[in-house]
mmCIF file of C-alpha atoms and ligand atoms in Angstrom:
data_model
loop_
_atom_site.group_PDB
_atom_site.id
_atom_site.type_symbol
_atom_site.label_atom_id
_atom_site.label_comp_id
_atom_site.label_asym_id
_atom_site.label_seq_id
_atom_site.Cartn_x
_atom_site.Cartn_y
_atom_site.Cartn_z
ATOM 1 C CA MET A 1449 -1.246 -8.773 -24.042
ATOM 2 C CA LYS A 1450 -4.333 -9.384 -25.541
ATOM 3 C CA LYS A 1451 -5.559 -11.099 -22.492
ATOM 4 C CA LEU A 1452 -4.851 -8.933 -19.921
ATOM 5 C CA ALA A 1453 -7.027 -6.001 -22.057
ATOM 6 C CA LEU A 1454 -10.051 -9.248 -22.434
ATOM 7 C CA THR A 1455 -9.634 -9.169 -18.662
ATOM 8 C CA CYS A 1456 -10.280 -5.263 -18.657
ATOM 9 C CA LEU A 1457 -12.464 -5.614 -20.963
ATOM 10 C CA THR A 1458 -14.009 -7.952 -19.249
ATOM 11 C CA ALA A 1459 -14.264 -6.808 -15.523
ATOM 12 C CA SER A 1460 -15.382 -3.937 -16.690
ATOM 13 C CA LEU A 1461 -18.795 -4.975 -18.369
ATOM 14 C CA LEU A 1462 -18.908 -6.897 -14.637
ATOM 15 C CA PHE A 1463 -18.765 -4.081 -12.676
ATOM 16 C CA GLY A 1464 -19.653 -0.814 -14.733
ATOM 17 C CA THR A 1465 -18.620 2.371 -13.506
ATOM 18 C CA GLY A 1466 -18.267 0.788 -10.508
ATOM 19 C CA MET A 1467 -14.410 0.120 -10.953
ATOM 20 C CA VAL A 1468 -13.370 4.448 -11.488
ATOM 21 C CA LEU A 1469 -16.902 5.061 -8.760
ATOM 22 C CA ALA A 1470 -17.016 2.757 -6.189
ATOM 23 C CA ASP A 1471 -20.861 1.177 -5.605
ATOM 24 C CA ALA A 1472 -22.900 2.156 -2.889
ATOM 25 C CA ASP A 1473 -24.356 -1.342 -2.389
ATOM 26 C CA ALA A 1474 -21.948 -3.391 -2.523
ATOM 27 C CA SER A 1475 -19.141 -1.396 -0.817
ATOM 28 C CA ILE A 1476 -23.179 -0.644 2.307
ATOM 29 C CA GLU A 1477 -22.922 -4.653 1.743
ATOM 30 C CA TYR A 1478 -18.646 -4.950 2.387
ATOM 31 C CA ARG A 1479 -18.494 -2.994 4.938
ATOM 32 C CA GLN A 1480 -22.164 -4.191 6.679
ATOM 33 C CA SER A 1481 -20.657 -7.705 6.760
ATOM 34 C CA VAL A 1482 -16.461 -6.549 7.332
ATOM 35 C CA TYR A 1483 -18.737 -5.692 10.936
ATOM 36 C CA LYS A 1484 -20.756 -8.401 11.634
ATOM 37 C CA VAL A 1485 -17.646 -10.030 11.457
ATOM 38 C CA VAL A 1486 -16.472 -7.570 13.977
ATOM 39 C CA LYS A 1487 -18.703 -8.469 16.115
ATOM 40 C CA TRP A 1488 -18.897 -11.892 15.539
ATOM 41 C CA HIS A 1489 -15.061 -11.985 17.986
ATOM 42 C CA MET A 1490 -16.157 -9.332 19.979
ATOM 43 C CA ASP A 1491 -19.457 -11.078 21.456
ATOM 44 C CA SER A 1492 -16.657 -14.180 22.833
ATOM 45 C CA LEU A 1493 -14.367 -11.759 24.048
ATOM 46 C CA GLY A 1494 -17.089 -9.310 25.856
ATOM 47 C CA ALA A 1495 -18.419 -12.647 26.808
ATOM 48 C CA MET A 1496 -14.551 -13.315 29.111
ATOM 49 C CA ALA A 1497 -15.188 -9.626 30.099
ATOM 50 C CA ARG A 1498 -17.817 -10.158 32.017
ATOM 51 C CA GLY A 1499 -17.695 -13.849 33.419
ATOM 52 C CA ASP A 1500 -20.322 -15.292 30.671
ATOM 53 C CA ALA A 1501 -18.227 -17.390 29.228
ATOM 54 C CA GLU A 1502 -14.866 -18.649 31.152
ATOM 55 C CA PHE A 1503 -11.338 -17.143 30.332
ATOM 56 C CA ASP A 1504 -9.221 -18.677 27.378
ATOM 57 C CA ALA A 1505 -5.950 -17.162 26.608
ATOM 58 C CA ASP A 1506 -5.631 -18.579 23.724
ATOM 59 C CA ALA A 1507 -9.171 -17.392 22.104
ATOM 60 C CA ALA A 1508 -8.656 -14.299 23.391
ATOM 61 C CA LEU A 1509 -5.764 -13.611 21.985
ATOM 62 C CA HIS A 1510 -7.170 -14.988 18.274
ATOM 63 C CA HIS A 1511 -10.455 -12.865 18.759
ATOM 64 C CA SER A 1512 -8.548 -9.494 19.460
ATOM 65 C CA ARG A 1513 -6.205 -10.636 16.567
ATOM 66 C CA GLN A 1514 -8.933 -10.584 14.198
ATOM 67 C CA VAL A 1515 -10.454 -7.439 15.720
ATOM 68 C CA HIS A 1516 -7.245 -5.865 14.983
ATOM 69 C CA ALA A 1517 -7.527 -7.472 11.271
ATOM 70 C CA LEU A 1518 -10.654 -5.975 10.651
ATOM 71 C CA SER A 1519 -10.164 -2.125 12.104
ATOM 72 C CA PHE A 1520 -8.024 -2.257 8.712
ATOM 73 C CA MET A 1521 -11.070 -3.032 6.775
ATOM 74 C CA ALA A 1522 -13.924 -1.521 7.296
ATOM 75 C CA LYS A 1523 -12.610 1.866 6.108
ATOM 76 C CA GLU A 1524 -12.490 0.969 2.367
ATOM 77 C CA GLY A 1525 -15.897 0.165 2.862
ATOM 78 C CA PHE A 1526 -17.438 4.148 2.760
ATOM 79 C CA GLY A 1527 -16.644 5.470 0.051
ATOM 80 C CA GLU A 1528 -17.962 8.810 -1.935
ATOM 81 C CA GLY A 1529 -21.230 8.646 -3.140
ATOM 82 C CA THR A 1530 -21.582 4.819 -0.347
ATOM 83 C CA GLN A 1531 -24.201 6.887 1.941
ATOM 84 C CA GLY A 1532 -26.550 4.452 3.022
ATOM 85 C CA GLY A 1533 -27.837 1.871 4.691
ATOM 86 C CA ASP A 1534 -26.976 3.264 8.035
ATOM 87 C CA ALA A 1535 -24.848 4.985 7.870
ATOM 88 C CA LYS A 1536 -25.093 8.977 8.499
ATOM 89 C CA PRO A 1537 -24.199 11.420 6.386
ATOM 90 C CA GLU A 1538 -22.735 13.277 8.547
ATOM 91 C CA ILE A 1539 -19.769 10.828 7.685
ATOM 92 C CA TRP A 1540 -18.883 12.398 4.738
ATOM 93 C CA ALA A 1541 -19.463 16.046 5.946
ATOM 94 C CA ASN A 1542 -17.226 15.204 8.680
ATOM 95 C CA TRP A 1543 -14.532 13.048 7.035
ATOM 96 C CA ASP A 1544 -11.570 13.942 9.808
ATOM 97 C CA GLN A 1545 -13.652 13.256 12.361
ATOM 98 C CA PHE A 1546 -14.922 9.696 10.478
ATOM 99 C CA SER A 1547 -11.155 9.197 9.684
ATOM 100 C CA GLY A 1548 -10.210 9.694 13.641
ATOM 101 C CA GLY A 1549 -12.691 6.983 14.865
ATOM 102 C CA MET A 1550 -10.683 4.667 12.182
ATOM 103 C CA GLU A 1551 -7.494 5.381 13.465
ATOM 104 C CA LYS A 1552 -8.744 5.495 16.702
ATOM 105 C CA PHE A 1553 -10.197 1.670 15.971
ATOM 106 C CA GLN A 1554 -7.429 0.363 14.878
ATOM 107 C CA GLU A 1555 -5.349 1.861 17.976
ATOM 108 C CA VAL A 1556 -7.709 0.552 20.199
ATOM 109 C CA SER A 1557 -8.258 -3.303 19.407
ATOM 110 C CA GLY A 1558 -4.062 -2.944 19.021
ATOM 111 C CA ALA A 1559 -4.114 -2.254 22.593
ATOM 112 C CA MET A 1560 -6.388 -4.857 22.625
ATOM 113 C CA VAL A 1561 -3.905 -7.168 21.618
ATOM 114 C CA ALA A 1562 -1.118 -5.999 24.072
ATOM 115 C CA ALA A 1563 -3.988 -7.496 26.804
ATOM 116 C CA ALA A 1564 -4.576 -10.381 25.629
ATOM 117 C CA GLU A 1565 -0.873 -11.710 24.806
ATOM 118 C CA GLU A 1566 -0.134 -10.337 28.585
ATOM 119 C CA GLY A 1567 -2.357 -14.096 29.269
ATOM 120 C CA THR A 1568 -4.808 -12.574 31.673
ATOM 121 C CA LEU A 1569 -7.952 -11.551 32.796
ATOM 122 C CA GLN A 1570 -7.069 -9.008 34.288
ATOM 123 C CA ALA A 1571 -5.711 -7.913 31.179
ATOM 124 C CA LEU A 1572 -7.657 -8.022 28.955
ATOM 125 C CA ARG A 1573 -10.514 -7.267 31.057
ATOM 126 C CA PRO A 1574 -10.297 -2.839 30.886
ATOM 127 C CA ALA A 1575 -9.133 -3.533 27.446
ATOM 128 C CA VAL A 1576 -11.574 -4.747 26.228
ATOM 129 C CA GLY A 1577 -14.282 -2.239 27.888
ATOM 130 C CA GLN A 1578 -11.866 0.352 26.007
ATOM 131 C CA MET A 1579 -12.825 -1.277 22.374
ATOM 132 C CA GLY A 1580 -15.944 -1.449 23.999
ATOM 133 C CA GLN A 1581 -16.814 2.171 24.597
ATOM 134 C CA THR A 1582 -14.469 3.070 21.368
ATOM 135 C CA CYS A 1583 -17.676 0.495 19.468
ATOM 136 C CA ARG A 1584 -19.900 2.665 21.293
ATOM 137 C CA THR A 1585 -18.518 6.459 20.344
ATOM 138 C CA CYS A 1586 -18.816 5.905 16.226
ATOM 139 C CA HIS A 1587 -21.685 4.217 16.584
ATOM 140 C CA ASP A 1588 -23.284 8.266 18.783
ATOM 141 C CA ASN A 1589 -21.314 10.055 15.950
ATOM 142 C CA PHE A 1590 -21.657 7.762 12.546
ATOM 143 C CA ARG A 1591 -24.591 5.169 13.306
ATOM 144 C CA ASN A 1592 -27.941 5.504 12.454
HETATM 145 C C1 HEC B 443 -15.307 5.119 13.132
HETATM 146 C C2 HEC B 443 -16.425 4.425 12.934
HETATM 147 C C3 HEC B 443 -16.848 2.581 13.337
HETATM 148 C C4 HEC B 443 -15.797 2.210 14.956
HETATM 149 C C5 HEC B 443 -14.839 2.104 15.743
HETATM 150 C C6 HEC B 443 -17.266 0.958 14.426
HETATM 151 N N1 HEC B 443 -18.093 0.817 13.649
HETATM 152 FE FE1 HEC B 443 -19.558 -0.290 13.404
HETATM 153 N N2 HEC B 443 -20.866 1.076 12.542
HETATM 154 C C7 HEC B 443 -19.927 2.123 11.559
HETATM 155 C C8 HEC B 443 -21.448 2.112 11.269
HETATM 156 C C9 HEC B 443 -20.979 3.620 10.239
HETATM 157 C C10 HEC B 443 -21.653 1.364 10.535
HETATM 158 C C11 HEC B 443 -23.364 1.346 9.951
HETATM 159 C C12 HEC B 443 -22.842 0.969 8.626
HETATM 160 C C13 HEC B 443 -23.778 1.166 7.582
HETATM 161 O O1 HEC B 443 -24.823 0.111 8.186
HETATM 162 O O2 HEC B 443 -23.411 1.308 6.165
HETATM 163 C C14 HEC B 443 -21.903 0.457 11.444
HETATM 164 C C15 HEC B 443 -22.517 -0.710 12.016
HETATM 165 C C16 HEC B 443 -22.419 -1.929 12.510
HETATM 166 C C17 HEC B 443 -23.155 -2.935 13.210
HETATM 167 C C18 HEC B 443 -23.987 -3.395 12.012
HETATM 168 C C19 HEC B 443 -23.872 -4.152 10.723
HETATM 169 C C20 HEC B 443 -25.238 -4.301 10.710
HETATM 170 O O3 HEC B 443 -25.223 -5.605 10.301
HETATM 171 O O4 HEC B 443 -25.159 -3.650 8.768
HETATM 172 C C21 HEC B 443 -22.067 -3.558 13.769
HETATM 173 C C22 HEC B 443 -22.637 -5.457 14.511
HETATM 174 C C23 HEC B 443 -21.566 -3.004 13.973
HETATM 175 N N3 HEC B 443 -21.224 -1.799 13.645
HETATM 176 C C24 HEC B 443 -20.320 -3.334 15.332
HETATM 177 C C25 HEC B 443 -19.169 -3.141 15.352
HETATM 178 C C26 HEC B 443 -18.416 -3.056 16.836
HETATM 179 C C27 HEC B 443 -18.206 -4.099 17.660
HETATM 180 C C28 HEC B 443 -16.773 -2.252 16.302
HETATM 181 C C29 HEC B 443 -16.030 -2.090 17.843
HETATM 182 C C30 HEC B 443 -15.595 -3.473 18.182
HETATM 183 C C31 HEC B 443 -17.515 -0.768 15.570
HETATM 184 N N4 HEC B 443 -18.152 -1.647 14.584
HETATM 185 C C32 HEC B 443 -16.350 -0.479 15.900
HETATM 186 C C33 HEC B 443 -19.010 2.433 12.299
HETATM 187 C C34 HEC B 443 -18.290 1.781 13.806
#
């Protein structure tokens, strides 16, 4: 018990109010990092879909699954009071719309995994196109 209390004390000293209110700088770094990793995986999928890279069914499935997993991670980086980075203030003013965009990200990337499971470029291509469109729509609305 004593040890736990000490750990909590140390944590609150380290993170200060960050334990309660999301720290803006840390949140911005977190969400930008998530999106960087998203891009890493989307770049490979995009190259295959465009025919710039040879289609590889295993790689397509791997990258799709990673994008889908990441689609659940970005949102927590947009806590209240974490305005900044390239995020538009409209995110917090239109939270439901933004949140809907995040859900769309999850849905569309899930569909991309299903398409990749088919194991053909023919199935993958439209799913990657739809994913790219979903990225662009949110960026048009909510990113500077
Ligand atoms: C629901 C909204 C939304 C969706 C969907 C979305 N993004 Fe973003 N993205 C943002 C916002 C907002 C930022 C700006 C974050 C910041 O700077 O604080 C961003 C930033 C980025 C960045 C820049 C990260 C950096 O280095 O600063 C990249 C790259 C990116 N997104 C790629 C993607 C890709 C690829 C997809 C689709 C697979 C995607 N995003 C889907 C909202 C979204």
